[in-house]
XYZ file of C-alpha atoms in Angstrom:
450
model
C -29.694 157.717 61.131
C -26.667 156.693 63.190
C -23.566 159.046 63.620
C -20.983 157.051 61.277
C -23.906 156.568 58.756
C -24.389 160.755 58.765
C -20.743 161.496 58.443
C -20.740 159.355 55.751
C -22.765 161.087 53.775
C -22.230 164.163 54.929
C -18.596 163.250 53.526
C -20.721 161.672 50.272
C -22.711 165.469 49.152
C -19.480 167.361 50.641
C -17.303 165.381 47.483
C -19.904 165.504 44.723
C -21.122 169.738 45.669
C -19.460 172.629 43.210
C -18.647 175.093 45.493
C -20.239 178.194 44.342
C -17.130 181.280 43.628
C -19.897 184.432 42.944
C -18.088 183.602 38.500
C -19.715 182.724 35.702
C -17.754 179.767 36.358
C -19.173 178.662 39.000
C -22.667 176.996 36.389
C -20.268 176.130 33.439
C -21.680 171.927 34.674
C -25.244 173.400 34.871
C -25.482 174.308 31.492
C -23.461 170.608 30.436
C -26.225 169.351 32.006
C -29.431 171.079 30.630
C -27.263 170.049 27.048
C -30.263 170.794 24.210
C -32.789 170.987 27.036
C -36.007 172.711 25.494
C -37.087 173.621 28.996
C -35.619 174.630 32.261
C -37.099 174.924 35.929
C -35.129 176.346 38.173
C -37.696 177.303 41.350
C -36.735 178.519 44.873
C -36.816 177.109 48.445
C -38.609 180.443 50.127
C -40.815 183.466 47.358
C -38.739 185.768 49.601
C -34.591 184.648 49.413
C -33.302 188.250 47.753
C -30.674 185.139 46.316
C -32.334 183.260 45.086
C -33.975 185.652 42.717
C -30.101 186.706 41.601
C -29.061 183.469 40.963
C -31.881 182.628 39.033
C -31.832 185.152 36.892
C -28.284 185.264 36.354
C -28.376 181.368 35.068
C -31.343 182.454 33.190
C -28.935 185.347 31.231
C -27.037 182.439 29.901
C -29.461 180.408 28.901
C -30.304 183.247 27.049
C -26.762 184.521 25.300
C -26.002 180.672 24.411
C -28.236 178.690 24.431
C -31.198 180.672 22.392
C -34.304 180.746 25.646
C -37.436 182.413 23.590
C -38.813 183.532 26.989
C -39.115 183.393 30.887
C -42.324 182.189 32.312
C -43.330 182.967 35.871
C -45.077 181.887 38.626
C -47.098 185.441 38.034
C -50.703 185.840 36.762
C -50.668 186.681 32.633
C -52.137 190.172 31.698
C -49.650 191.371 35.210
C -46.619 189.872 33.805
C -47.348 190.808 30.086
C -46.409 194.637 30.927
C -43.634 193.346 31.373
C -42.783 191.723 27.889
C -44.326 194.606 26.522
C -41.555 196.290 28.483
C -38.672 193.595 27.558
C -40.246 193.644 23.902
C -39.444 197.522 24.118
C -42.556 199.275 24.088
C -41.594 203.015 23.842
C -45.278 203.818 26.152
C -44.228 201.989 28.905
C -40.689 203.938 29.823
C -38.539 201.956 33.000
C -38.897 198.505 34.599
C -40.599 200.223 36.991
C -43.380 201.062 35.445
C -43.773 197.886 33.213
C -44.367 196.109 36.878
C -46.629 198.730 37.851
C -49.582 196.055 37.670
C -48.723 193.322 39.858
C -50.821 195.335 42.395
C -52.223 192.387 43.735
C -50.705 190.483 47.356
C -47.665 189.656 47.267
C -46.277 192.223 45.264
C -43.006 191.790 46.554
C -42.402 188.515 43.982
C -41.650 190.826 41.197
C -41.962 193.437 42.603
C -38.489 193.983 44.068
C -34.951 195.476 42.609
C -33.871 192.451 41.187
C -36.632 191.272 38.832
C -35.391 195.394 38.039
C -32.879 194.245 37.112
C -33.303 191.369 34.734
C -36.159 193.189 33.573
C -33.580 196.016 32.125
C -30.934 194.187 30.773
C -33.885 191.490 29.180
C -35.217 194.294 27.300
C -31.007 196.222 26.023
C -30.304 192.252 25.402
C -33.452 193.095 23.592
C -32.734 195.893 21.620
C -29.019 194.795 20.006
C -30.507 194.489 17.381
C -31.932 190.926 17.700
C -34.939 190.272 15.130
C -38.514 190.381 16.157
C -38.496 187.052 15.945
C -35.924 186.413 17.975
C -36.995 189.270 21.149
C -37.135 187.365 24.665
C -40.196 187.143 26.123
C -41.524 187.712 29.711
C -44.872 185.975 30.951
C -47.030 184.478 33.285
C -48.289 181.581 34.345
C -50.545 181.721 37.661
C -54.541 182.028 36.822
C -55.676 184.695 39.816
C -56.709 187.714 37.931
C -59.980 186.265 36.537
C -61.003 190.839 36.784
C -58.266 191.134 34.350
C -57.709 189.205 32.414
C -61.754 189.463 31.249
C -60.981 193.613 30.955
C -57.997 192.267 28.673
C -60.369 190.301 26.524
C -63.026 193.184 26.389
C -60.495 195.631 25.193
C -59.383 193.355 22.588
C -62.819 193.096 21.695
C -62.992 196.577 21.642
C -60.779 196.961 19.165
C -60.711 194.350 16.590
C -64.473 193.559 16.652
C -66.526 195.511 18.937
C -69.779 193.390 18.214
C -67.798 190.382 20.203
C -66.610 192.792 22.190
C -70.720 193.940 23.372
C -71.353 189.623 23.759
C -68.265 189.222 25.911
C -69.932 191.869 28.106
C -72.957 189.928 28.038
C -70.786 186.714 28.917
C -68.444 187.892 31.443
C -71.159 189.447 32.810
C -72.423 186.044 34.719
C -70.629 187.188 37.345
C -71.847 191.196 37.700
C -68.833 193.398 39.362
C -68.967 192.684 43.533
C -67.256 189.269 42.219
C -64.952 189.879 39.080
C -63.480 192.157 41.945
C -64.213 188.928 44.661
C -63.962 185.817 43.058
C -63.563 183.612 46.118
C -66.744 185.151 46.905
C -68.485 184.051 43.620
C -66.263 180.693 44.141
C -67.884 180.597 47.665
C -71.276 181.880 46.378
C -72.004 179.283 43.950
C -70.845 176.369 45.367
C -73.370 176.934 48.116
C -75.545 178.026 45.933
C -75.855 181.252 46.716
C -75.241 181.960 42.093
C -75.615 179.810 38.897
C -72.271 179.515 38.176
C -70.321 181.223 35.181
C -69.091 178.436 33.505
C -70.804 178.020 30.405
C -70.212 181.242 29.858
C -66.774 181.392 29.005
C -66.776 178.038 28.349
C -68.944 180.119 25.150
C -66.530 183.351 25.134
C -63.593 181.608 24.441
C -64.735 179.515 21.344
C -66.481 182.762 20.272
C -63.384 184.248 20.044
C -61.241 181.008 19.308
C -63.951 180.808 16.432
C -63.556 183.959 14.815
C -58.953 183.897 15.081
C -58.224 183.890 11.274
C -60.808 186.844 10.750
C -58.560 188.687 13.842
C -54.998 187.927 12.510
C -55.300 187.753 8.986
C -54.319 190.937 9.158
C -51.285 192.749 9.990
C -48.850 190.112 10.726
C -46.970 189.534 13.611
C -48.593 192.217 15.503
C -52.427 191.010 15.064
C -51.321 187.318 15.807
C -49.474 188.183 19.104
C -52.022 190.679 20.304
C -55.202 187.987 19.623
C -52.470 184.879 21.648
C -52.454 187.567 24.404
C -56.388 187.361 24.600
C -56.921 184.169 23.870
C -54.791 183.207 27.036
C -56.788 185.368 28.891
C -60.683 183.276 28.052
C -58.508 180.467 28.757
C -57.508 181.824 32.273
C -60.904 183.614 33.178
C -61.656 179.726 31.966
C -59.403 177.965 33.905
C -60.483 180.585 36.926
C -63.605 180.452 37.356
C -63.673 176.516 37.449
C -60.642 176.458 40.149
C -62.310 179.338 42.447
C -65.756 177.390 42.671
C -62.612 174.009 43.366
C -61.482 176.250 46.565
C -64.245 175.081 48.982
C -63.971 171.167 46.929
C -61.208 170.957 48.435
C -56.837 171.144 48.271
C -55.606 168.741 46.157
C -58.243 169.439 44.377
C -58.068 173.026 43.823
C -53.418 173.061 43.594
C -54.287 170.162 40.739
C -56.729 172.831 39.213
C -54.120 176.011 39.204
C -50.559 173.736 38.351
C -52.769 172.059 35.827
C -53.873 176.170 34.255
C -49.802 176.729 34.170
C -48.732 173.827 32.403
C -51.107 174.311 30.128
C -49.882 177.960 29.663
C -46.234 176.669 29.702
C -47.247 174.412 26.262
C -48.818 176.983 24.998
C -45.848 179.419 24.799
C -44.525 177.055 23.240
C -46.163 176.418 20.380
C -46.662 180.093 19.551
C -43.141 180.946 20.777
C -41.980 177.881 17.932
C -44.371 179.075 15.695
C -42.920 182.573 16.018
C -39.632 181.526 15.532
C -40.156 179.248 13.129
C -38.346 176.166 15.338
C -38.599 174.320 18.781
C -38.948 177.374 21.619
C -36.858 176.828 24.834
C -38.258 178.589 27.837
C -36.784 178.899 31.128
C -39.555 178.592 33.829
C -39.591 180.310 37.173
C -41.150 179.318 39.725
C -41.547 178.074 43.896
C -40.190 174.359 44.303
C -43.319 172.894 45.375
C -44.340 173.914 41.529
C -41.259 172.679 39.843
C -39.749 169.570 41.468
C -41.548 166.991 40.721
C -44.296 165.912 42.481
C -44.255 162.249 42.490
C -41.637 162.072 44.084
C -42.598 164.396 47.510
C -44.926 163.973 50.052
C -47.581 165.898 47.569
C -48.127 163.651 44.993
C -48.666 160.628 47.895
C -51.934 163.237 48.454
C -53.224 163.049 44.986
C -51.272 166.102 43.524
C -49.313 166.842 40.552
C -47.287 170.315 39.499
C -45.898 171.331 36.771
C -42.510 169.714 37.230
C -44.198 166.177 36.644
C -46.493 167.324 33.696
C -43.415 168.882 32.064
C -41.661 165.928 32.637
C -44.918 163.313 32.198
C -44.562 165.297 28.676
C -41.000 165.996 27.514
C -39.272 163.977 29.264
C -35.535 164.490 29.328
C -36.140 167.188 27.696
C -36.526 169.056 31.065
C -35.006 169.645 33.699
C -36.027 170.696 37.049
C -33.215 173.325 39.028
C -34.131 173.613 42.794
C -32.873 175.917 45.911
C -32.461 175.341 49.053
C -31.444 177.477 52.344
C -30.073 176.441 55.964
C -31.381 180.299 57.099
C -30.602 183.987 56.844
C -33.677 186.480 56.557
C -36.728 186.211 54.229
C -39.764 188.442 53.039
C -43.015 187.424 54.079
C -46.305 188.160 55.613
C -47.777 186.208 58.771
C -50.932 186.675 57.125
C -52.836 186.343 53.559
C -53.389 189.991 52.420
C -50.692 191.211 55.108
C -48.124 193.977 55.116
C -44.370 191.817 53.809
C -41.744 191.573 57.233
C -38.102 191.139 56.785
C -38.795 188.222 59.222
C -36.111 185.463 60.951
C -35.182 182.227 58.408
C -34.612 179.467 62.382
C -32.125 176.615 61.329
C -34.165 174.423 59.076
C -34.649 171.384 61.871
C -32.290 168.235 61.691
C -32.876 165.137 59.350
C -33.810 167.600 55.859
C -31.752 168.551 53.304
C -31.376 171.770 54.201
C -29.282 170.535 57.777
C -27.540 168.120 55.826
C -26.038 170.476 52.870
C -25.505 173.249 55.835
C -23.442 170.074 57.996
C -21.559 169.461 54.762
C -19.606 173.055 55.847
C -19.816 173.891 52.373
C -21.647 177.527 52.668
C -22.778 177.501 48.321
C -22.550 175.036 46.456
C -24.372 172.804 43.221
C -24.565 169.657 43.183
C -25.829 167.408 39.603
C -28.250 165.037 40.827
C -28.940 163.666 37.446
C -27.427 161.230 36.324
C -25.495 160.770 39.362
C -25.617 156.419 40.705
C -23.256 157.943 44.029
C -26.020 160.978 45.341
C -29.102 158.003 44.231
C -27.798 155.756 46.051
C -27.648 157.556 49.005
C -30.055 159.842 48.460
C -32.419 158.443 47.719
C -34.682 157.568 51.470
C -37.095 160.643 52.089
C -35.860 163.257 53.784
C -37.638 166.388 55.014
C -37.706 169.996 52.162
C -38.639 172.962 53.856
C -41.122 174.789 51.840
C -42.193 179.034 52.867
C -43.893 180.499 50.197
C -45.467 183.980 50.551
C -46.083 183.632 54.549
C -44.185 182.604 57.134
C -45.238 180.641 60.737
C -42.236 180.200 62.298
C -44.443 180.005 66.037
C -45.777 176.314 64.216
C -42.278 176.160 62.060
C -42.740 171.965 61.166
C -46.618 171.999 60.359
C -46.874 174.655 58.324
C -43.151 174.254 56.549
C -42.105 171.162 55.996
C -42.259 168.040 53.719
C -41.243 164.957 52.811
C -39.294 164.279 49.053
C -36.457 161.378 47.038
C -34.701 164.362 45.908
C -32.842 162.900 43.395
C -36.497 161.917 41.625
C -37.870 165.278 42.775
C -35.133 167.205 40.966
C -32.809 167.337 38.551
C -29.649 170.033 40.005
C -30.003 171.120 43.661
C -28.439 175.196 44.734
C -27.704 175.333 48.341
C -27.395 178.894 49.805
C -26.817 178.739 53.421
C -27.738 181.703 54.619
C -29.639 184.161 52.408
C -31.175 187.371 52.529
C -34.063 189.334 53.170
C -35.363 189.558 48.777
C -36.195 193.548 48.961
C -39.174 194.791 47.455
C -39.599 198.434 46.642
C -41.909 199.585 48.307
C -40.888 198.534 51.789
C -43.676 199.469 54.681
C -41.678 200.384 58.188
C -42.259 196.726 59.462
C -39.901 195.161 57.443
C -36.694 197.908 57.699
C -37.306 197.551 61.772
C -37.560 193.292 60.760
C -38.175 190.639 63.135
C -36.077 189.566 66.386
C -35.142 186.152 66.984
C -35.160 185.357 70.310
C -38.705 187.402 70.660
C -40.211 183.764 68.976
C -42.088 181.775 71.682
C -39.730 179.472 73.664
C -39.816 176.249 73.063
C -40.600 176.561 69.802
């Protein structure tokens, strides 16, 4: 872009930027834009930046306190997050937030076992204990589908309590995986894809149908508690069905497996909305926490052009303006991430964003931290409608292949309803920090020329 045009674009963005001072009033305009929307999806540009977690939690507290939101649904597995749900709803068997997060043992543990989530879980438990009626307590739930083995165990444990003969049948159906494949679902996916083992699709679907067919019998006694326990078991059984399909699909192509995963998360969000609405006897409002790549509308991105969709797109298609999508961005700083899958959490240096990116544009405004409201902003839509690079850092950060690994094109006003830019962010602090995290990473050690 020619220098005069870029300078004009910088001025336009600066004029619309709402500087963040660290006060609660910073988000007044955002809350007004949210209005009566039922679904607020709040992203993150990395899975390991402290500021994203804390600002997201702050906005969520406002939505719970002043807007009556009923639940927080996060990019985490259902059984792991459900232990947190039990804690925040007052389960006396879970003594503290650290214990509530104990099920998050799968890589990357730091995404949820971190200090910011501990503080939010404690706040939510305290809020729920302030004489909030049982039907109005705010829950914490997982949307993801990686927990094949844990969800199988949860379904069987539930049936052991309410219907032991059905539990025996469930063991038979889920026995299709045998212990090895339940513990190693990626190996199951490969083996079934190449014909080394039979598909378990028929078995897991039959188990979900069997559970659903007995639903009235299981929940007709004990009221809300029985209903809640059945709903949790049903979600786990549905997760097993979708996870089995996902792991088989992993060895087909990336687009197929991505879409299976985000379809499951969107489906879980819809089920949760129905459940909480029935519980509250009014339309439930839900906050979603997930990566930008899941909550920004895929139709406005390079992902969508490749055939991928995500939760943000599916939610908008179903609920229209009842959905608000909020993204984050950062220019540089440090980030908690790994160098390889199942690798150790490292405190890495986040390189300055590349030129021609949204992050570089925001940095060049000179406003360190700000909120940009994009919905119904015709001037910003006019000046930001062209494709621009955007950075996405997940659980891995690979500075050696920064451009290829972490950038894609997007049309920002169509992707998000609002963006929060934090110019320099700090690495999220895990509850368990290894020596490699404390050591950090020195920027000067990057390979020359990158």
